[in-house]
PDB file of C-alpha atoms and ligand atoms in Angstrom:
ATOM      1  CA  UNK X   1      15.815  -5.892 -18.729  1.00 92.00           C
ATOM      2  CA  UNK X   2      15.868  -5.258 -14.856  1.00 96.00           C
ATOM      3  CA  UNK X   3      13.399  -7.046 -12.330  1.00 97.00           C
ATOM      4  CA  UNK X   4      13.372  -6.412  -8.526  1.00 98.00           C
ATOM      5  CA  UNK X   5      10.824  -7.735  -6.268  1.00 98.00           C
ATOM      6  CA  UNK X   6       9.478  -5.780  -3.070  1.00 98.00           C
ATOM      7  CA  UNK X   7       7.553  -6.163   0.035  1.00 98.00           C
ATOM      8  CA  UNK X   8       5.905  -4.280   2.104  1.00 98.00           C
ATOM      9  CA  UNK X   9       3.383  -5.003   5.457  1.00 98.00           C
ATOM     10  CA  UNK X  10       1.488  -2.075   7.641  1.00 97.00           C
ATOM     11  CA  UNK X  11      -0.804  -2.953  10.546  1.00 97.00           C
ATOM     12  CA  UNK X  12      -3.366  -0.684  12.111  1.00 97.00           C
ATOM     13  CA  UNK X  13      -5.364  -0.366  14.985  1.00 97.00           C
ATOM     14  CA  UNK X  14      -9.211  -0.523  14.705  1.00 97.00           C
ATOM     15  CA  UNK X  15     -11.273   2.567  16.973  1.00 97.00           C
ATOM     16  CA  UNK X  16     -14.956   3.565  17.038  1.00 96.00           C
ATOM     17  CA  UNK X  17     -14.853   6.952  15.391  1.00 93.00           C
ATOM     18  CA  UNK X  18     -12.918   6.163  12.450  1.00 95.00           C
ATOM     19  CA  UNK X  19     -13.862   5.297   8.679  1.00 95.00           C
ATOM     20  CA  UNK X  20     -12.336   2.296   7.352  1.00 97.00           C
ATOM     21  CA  UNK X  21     -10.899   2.335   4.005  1.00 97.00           C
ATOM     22  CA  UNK X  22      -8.836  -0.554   2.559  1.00 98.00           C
ATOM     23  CA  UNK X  23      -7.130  -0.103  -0.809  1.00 98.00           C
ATOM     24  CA  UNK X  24      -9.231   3.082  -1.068  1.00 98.00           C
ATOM     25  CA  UNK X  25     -12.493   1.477  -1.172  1.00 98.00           C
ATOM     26  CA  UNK X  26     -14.737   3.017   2.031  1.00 97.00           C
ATOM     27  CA  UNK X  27     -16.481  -0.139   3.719  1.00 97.00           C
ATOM     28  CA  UNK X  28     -19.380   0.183   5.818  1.00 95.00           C
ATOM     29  CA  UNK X  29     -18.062  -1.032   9.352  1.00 96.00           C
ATOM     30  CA  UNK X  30     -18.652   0.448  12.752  1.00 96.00           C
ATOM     31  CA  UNK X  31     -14.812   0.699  13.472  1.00 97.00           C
ATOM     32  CA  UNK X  32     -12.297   2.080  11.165  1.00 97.00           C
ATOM     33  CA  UNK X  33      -8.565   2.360  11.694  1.00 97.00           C
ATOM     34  CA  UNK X  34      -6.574   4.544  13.541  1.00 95.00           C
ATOM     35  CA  UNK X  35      -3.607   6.484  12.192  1.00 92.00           C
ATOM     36  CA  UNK X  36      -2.086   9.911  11.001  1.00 90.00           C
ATOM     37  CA  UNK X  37      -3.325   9.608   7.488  1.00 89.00           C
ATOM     38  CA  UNK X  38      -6.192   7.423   6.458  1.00 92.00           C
ATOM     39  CA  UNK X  39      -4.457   4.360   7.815  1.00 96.00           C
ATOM     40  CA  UNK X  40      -5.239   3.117   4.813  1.00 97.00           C
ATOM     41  CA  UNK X  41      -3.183  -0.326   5.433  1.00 98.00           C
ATOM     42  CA  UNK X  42      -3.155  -1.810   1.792  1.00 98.00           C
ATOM     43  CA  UNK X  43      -2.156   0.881   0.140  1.00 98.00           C
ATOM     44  CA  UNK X  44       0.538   1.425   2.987  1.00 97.00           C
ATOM     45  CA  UNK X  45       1.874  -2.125   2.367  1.00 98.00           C
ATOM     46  CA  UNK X  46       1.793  -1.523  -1.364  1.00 98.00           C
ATOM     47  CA  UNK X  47       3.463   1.722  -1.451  1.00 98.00           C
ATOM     48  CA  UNK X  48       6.217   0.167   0.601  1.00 98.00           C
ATOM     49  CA  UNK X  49       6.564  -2.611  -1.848  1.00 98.00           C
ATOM     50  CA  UNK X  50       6.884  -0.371  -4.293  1.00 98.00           C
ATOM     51  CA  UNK X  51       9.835   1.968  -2.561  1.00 98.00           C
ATOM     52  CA  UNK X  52      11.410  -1.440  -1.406  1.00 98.00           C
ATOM     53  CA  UNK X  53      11.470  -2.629  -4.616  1.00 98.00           C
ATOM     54  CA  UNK X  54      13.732   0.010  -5.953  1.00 97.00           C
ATOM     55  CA  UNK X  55      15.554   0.823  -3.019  1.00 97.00           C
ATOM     56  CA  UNK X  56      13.553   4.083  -1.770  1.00 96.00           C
ATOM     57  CA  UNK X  57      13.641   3.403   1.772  1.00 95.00           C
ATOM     58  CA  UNK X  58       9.961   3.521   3.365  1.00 95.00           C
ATOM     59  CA  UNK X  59       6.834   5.030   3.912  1.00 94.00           C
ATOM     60  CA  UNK X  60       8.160   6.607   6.690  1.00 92.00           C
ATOM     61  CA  UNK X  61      10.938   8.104   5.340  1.00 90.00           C
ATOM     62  CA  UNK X  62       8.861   9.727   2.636  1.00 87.00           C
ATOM     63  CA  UNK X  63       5.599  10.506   4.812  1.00 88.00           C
ATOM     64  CA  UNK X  64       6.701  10.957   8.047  1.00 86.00           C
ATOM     65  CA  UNK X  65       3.969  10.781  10.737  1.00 86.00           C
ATOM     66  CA  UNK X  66       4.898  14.023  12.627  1.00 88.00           C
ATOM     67  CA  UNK X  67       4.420  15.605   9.894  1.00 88.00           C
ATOM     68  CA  UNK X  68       1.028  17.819   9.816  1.00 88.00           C
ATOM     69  CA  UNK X  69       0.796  18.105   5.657  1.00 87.00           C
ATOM     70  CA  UNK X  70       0.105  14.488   5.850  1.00 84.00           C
ATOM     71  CA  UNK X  71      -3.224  14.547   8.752  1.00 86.00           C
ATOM     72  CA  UNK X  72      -5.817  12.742   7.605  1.00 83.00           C
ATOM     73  CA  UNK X  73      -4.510  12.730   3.997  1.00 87.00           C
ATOM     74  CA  UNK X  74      -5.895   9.892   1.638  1.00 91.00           C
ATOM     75  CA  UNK X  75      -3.306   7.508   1.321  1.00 94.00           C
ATOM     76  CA  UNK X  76      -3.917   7.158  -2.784  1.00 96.00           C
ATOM     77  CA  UNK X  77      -1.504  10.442  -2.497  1.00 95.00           C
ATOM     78  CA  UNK X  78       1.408   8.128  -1.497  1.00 96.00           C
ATOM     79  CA  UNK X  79       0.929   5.415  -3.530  1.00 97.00           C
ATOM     80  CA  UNK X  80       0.478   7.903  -6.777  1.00 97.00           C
ATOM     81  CA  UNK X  81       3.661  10.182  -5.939  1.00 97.00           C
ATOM     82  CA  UNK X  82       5.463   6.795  -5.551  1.00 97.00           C
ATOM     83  CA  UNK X  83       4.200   5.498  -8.631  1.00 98.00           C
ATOM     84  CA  UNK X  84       5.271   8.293 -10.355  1.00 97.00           C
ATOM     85  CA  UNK X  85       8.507   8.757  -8.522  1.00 97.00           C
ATOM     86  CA  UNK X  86       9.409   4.956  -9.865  1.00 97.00           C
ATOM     87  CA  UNK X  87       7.881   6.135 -13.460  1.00 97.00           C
ATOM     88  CA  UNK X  88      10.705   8.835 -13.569  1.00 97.00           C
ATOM     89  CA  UNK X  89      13.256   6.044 -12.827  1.00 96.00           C
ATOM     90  CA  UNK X  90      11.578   4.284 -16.099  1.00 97.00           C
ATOM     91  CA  UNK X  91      10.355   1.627 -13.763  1.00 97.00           C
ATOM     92  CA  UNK X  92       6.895  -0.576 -14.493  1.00 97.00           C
ATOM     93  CA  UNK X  93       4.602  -2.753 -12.185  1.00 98.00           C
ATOM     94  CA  UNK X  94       4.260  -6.155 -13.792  1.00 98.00           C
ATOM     95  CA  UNK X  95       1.980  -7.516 -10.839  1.00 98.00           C
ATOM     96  CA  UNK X  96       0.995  -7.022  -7.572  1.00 98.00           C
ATOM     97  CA  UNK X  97      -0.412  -9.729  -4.816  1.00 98.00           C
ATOM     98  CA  UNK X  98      -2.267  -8.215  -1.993  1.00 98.00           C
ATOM     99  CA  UNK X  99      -2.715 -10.354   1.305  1.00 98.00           C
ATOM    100  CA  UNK X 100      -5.181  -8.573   3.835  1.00 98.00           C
ATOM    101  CA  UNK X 101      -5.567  -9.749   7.205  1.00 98.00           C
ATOM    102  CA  UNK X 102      -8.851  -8.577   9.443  1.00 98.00           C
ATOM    103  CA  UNK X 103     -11.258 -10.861  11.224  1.00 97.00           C
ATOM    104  CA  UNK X 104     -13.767  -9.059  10.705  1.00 94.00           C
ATOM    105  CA  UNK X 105     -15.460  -7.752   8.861  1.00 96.00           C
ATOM    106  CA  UNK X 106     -15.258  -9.869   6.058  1.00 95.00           C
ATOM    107  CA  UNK X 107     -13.755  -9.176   3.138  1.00 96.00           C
ATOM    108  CA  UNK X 108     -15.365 -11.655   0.985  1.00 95.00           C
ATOM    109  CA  UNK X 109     -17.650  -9.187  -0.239  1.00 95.00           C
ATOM    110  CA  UNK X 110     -15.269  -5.887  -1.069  1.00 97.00           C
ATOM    111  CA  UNK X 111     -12.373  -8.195  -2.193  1.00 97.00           C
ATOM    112  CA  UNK X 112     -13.160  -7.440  -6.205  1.00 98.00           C
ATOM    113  CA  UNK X 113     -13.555  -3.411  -5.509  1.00 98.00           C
ATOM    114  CA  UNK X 114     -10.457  -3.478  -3.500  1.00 98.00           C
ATOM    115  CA  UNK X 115      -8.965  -5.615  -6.525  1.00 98.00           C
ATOM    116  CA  UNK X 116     -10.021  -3.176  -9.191  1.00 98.00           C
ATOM    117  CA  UNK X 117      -9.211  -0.094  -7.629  1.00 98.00           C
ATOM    118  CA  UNK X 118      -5.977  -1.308  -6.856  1.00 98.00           C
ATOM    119  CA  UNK X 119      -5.305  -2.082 -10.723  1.00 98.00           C
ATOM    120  CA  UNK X 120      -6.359   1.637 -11.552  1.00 98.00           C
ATOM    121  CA  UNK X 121      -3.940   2.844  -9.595  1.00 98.00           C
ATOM    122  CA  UNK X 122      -1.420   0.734 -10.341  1.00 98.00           C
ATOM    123  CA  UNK X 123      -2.394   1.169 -14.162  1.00 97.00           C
ATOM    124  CA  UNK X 124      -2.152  -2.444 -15.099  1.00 97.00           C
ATOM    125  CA  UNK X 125      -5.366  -5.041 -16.179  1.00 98.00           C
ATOM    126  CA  UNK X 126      -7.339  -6.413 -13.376  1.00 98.00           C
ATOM    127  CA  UNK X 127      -5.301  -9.732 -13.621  1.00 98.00           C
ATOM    128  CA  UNK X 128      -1.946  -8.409 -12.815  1.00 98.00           C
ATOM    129  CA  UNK X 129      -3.371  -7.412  -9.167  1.00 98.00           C
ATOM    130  CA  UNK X 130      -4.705 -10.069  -6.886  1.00 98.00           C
ATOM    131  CA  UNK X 131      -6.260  -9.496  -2.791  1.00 98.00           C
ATOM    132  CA  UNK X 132      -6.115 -12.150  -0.861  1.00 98.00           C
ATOM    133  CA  UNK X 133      -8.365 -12.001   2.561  1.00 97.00           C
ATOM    134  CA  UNK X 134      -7.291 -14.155   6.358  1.00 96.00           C
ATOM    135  CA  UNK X 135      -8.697 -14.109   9.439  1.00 94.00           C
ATOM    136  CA  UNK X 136      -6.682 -14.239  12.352  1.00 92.00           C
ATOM    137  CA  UNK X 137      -8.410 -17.160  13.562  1.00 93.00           C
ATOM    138  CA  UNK X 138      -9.654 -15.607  16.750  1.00 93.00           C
ATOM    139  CA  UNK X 139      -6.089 -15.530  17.999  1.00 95.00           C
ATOM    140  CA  UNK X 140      -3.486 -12.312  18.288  1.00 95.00           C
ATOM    141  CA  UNK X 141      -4.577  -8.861  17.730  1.00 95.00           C
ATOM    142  CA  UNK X 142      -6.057  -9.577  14.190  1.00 96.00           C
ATOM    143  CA  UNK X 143      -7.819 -12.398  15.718  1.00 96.00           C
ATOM    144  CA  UNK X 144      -9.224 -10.448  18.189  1.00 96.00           C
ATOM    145  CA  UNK X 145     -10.496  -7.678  15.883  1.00 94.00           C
ATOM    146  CA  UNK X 146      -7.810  -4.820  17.562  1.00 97.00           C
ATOM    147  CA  UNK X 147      -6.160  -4.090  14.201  1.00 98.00           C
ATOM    148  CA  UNK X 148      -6.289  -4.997  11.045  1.00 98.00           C
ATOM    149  CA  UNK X 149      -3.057  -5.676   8.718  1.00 98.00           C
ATOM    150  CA  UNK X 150      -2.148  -6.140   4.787  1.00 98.00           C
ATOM    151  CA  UNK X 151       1.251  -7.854   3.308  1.00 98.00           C
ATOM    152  CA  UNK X 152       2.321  -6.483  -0.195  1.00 98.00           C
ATOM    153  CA  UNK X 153       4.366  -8.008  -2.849  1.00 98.00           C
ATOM    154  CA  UNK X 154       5.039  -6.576  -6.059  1.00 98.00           C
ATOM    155  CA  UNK X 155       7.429  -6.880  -9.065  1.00 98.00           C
ATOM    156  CA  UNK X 156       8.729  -3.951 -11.006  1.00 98.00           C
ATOM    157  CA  UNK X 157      10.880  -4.345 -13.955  1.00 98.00           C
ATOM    158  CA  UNK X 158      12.365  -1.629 -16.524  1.00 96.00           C
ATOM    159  CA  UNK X 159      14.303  -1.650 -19.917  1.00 89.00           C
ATOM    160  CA  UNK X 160      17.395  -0.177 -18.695  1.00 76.00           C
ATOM    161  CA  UNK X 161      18.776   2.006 -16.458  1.00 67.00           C
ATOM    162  CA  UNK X 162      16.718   5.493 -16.392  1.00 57.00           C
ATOM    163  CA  UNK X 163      19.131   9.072 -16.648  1.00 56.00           C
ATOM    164  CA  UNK X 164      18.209   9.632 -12.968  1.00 57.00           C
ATOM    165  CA  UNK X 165      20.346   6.800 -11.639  1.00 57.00           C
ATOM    166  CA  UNK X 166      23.771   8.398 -10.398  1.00 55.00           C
ATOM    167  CA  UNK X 167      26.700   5.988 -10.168  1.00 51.00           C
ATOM    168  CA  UNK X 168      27.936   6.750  -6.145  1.00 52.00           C
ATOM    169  CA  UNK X 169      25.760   8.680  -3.617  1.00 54.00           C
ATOM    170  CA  UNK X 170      22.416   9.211  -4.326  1.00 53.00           C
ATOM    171  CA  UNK X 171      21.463  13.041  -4.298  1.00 53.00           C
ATOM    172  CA  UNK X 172      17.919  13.109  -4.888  1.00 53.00           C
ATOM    173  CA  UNK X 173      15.411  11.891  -2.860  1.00 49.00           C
TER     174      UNK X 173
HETATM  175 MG1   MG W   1       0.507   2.661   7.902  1.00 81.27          MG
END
């Protein structure tokens, strides 16, 4: 049996204007964050924990922001093509630990939505995904309540090495 680890972190900038959605729950804030997608931060961290883990490169790579398909696209999409993108490579998500930093507002309150609708996507039990919520302390651009940012670690593992691993250059994408 194969294990890798990965690790992803996103940071976005809060605006007027803007819905915020974190992990794909909508919370009721008077600032959202700004980005080409949804700038949905947690599931940007997770999907890149995900890719990492399996040595897929980034989010960039795969959802480039100059790219117009992906405007104000709900970032589930990523996370559920990557999902199934590792799937085809017979990979699994064993767990999933979810560190979200934002001063405000507080996430106290969302932290067991965020937490559940993370473990649907992922497809695993509720215990296998965990959020964690900081504050900046009132210091830095968290702190101050310009941006708010997520760190993602995951663990994948698989039975053996899928038929779309090539031995040499990798063709596909
Ligand atoms: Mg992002």
């Amino acid at each position: 049996m194969e294990i890798r680890i990965g690790s992803g972190h996103d940071t976005h900038r809060l605006a007027e204007g803007r819905p915020l959605i974190l992990g794909g729950i909508r919370i009721a804030h008077p600032r959202g964050l700004v980005g080409h997608s949804d700038a949905d931060v947690v599931l940007h961290a997770l999907t890149d924990a995900l890719l990492g883990a399996v040595g897929l490169g980034d989010i960039g790579d795969a959802y480039p922001d100059t790219d117009p398909q992906w405007k104000d696209v709900a970032s589930e999409r990523f996370l559920r093509e990557t999902l199934a993108q590792l799937q085809r490579r017979g990979w699994q998500t064993v767990n999933a630990d979810i560190t979200i930093f934002a001063q405000e507002p507080k996430l106290g309150p969302v932290k067991a939505a965020i937490r559940n609708n993370l473990a649907r996507l992922l497809q695993r039990p509720t215990e296998c995904v965990n959020v964690k919520a900081k504050t900046g302390e009132h210091v830095g651009h968290i702190g101050r309540g310009e941006a708010i940012g997520c760190h993602a670690v995951v663990l994948v593992t698989r039975l053996a090495a899928a038929a779309t691993d090539h031995v040499g250059p990798r063709t596909d994408s």
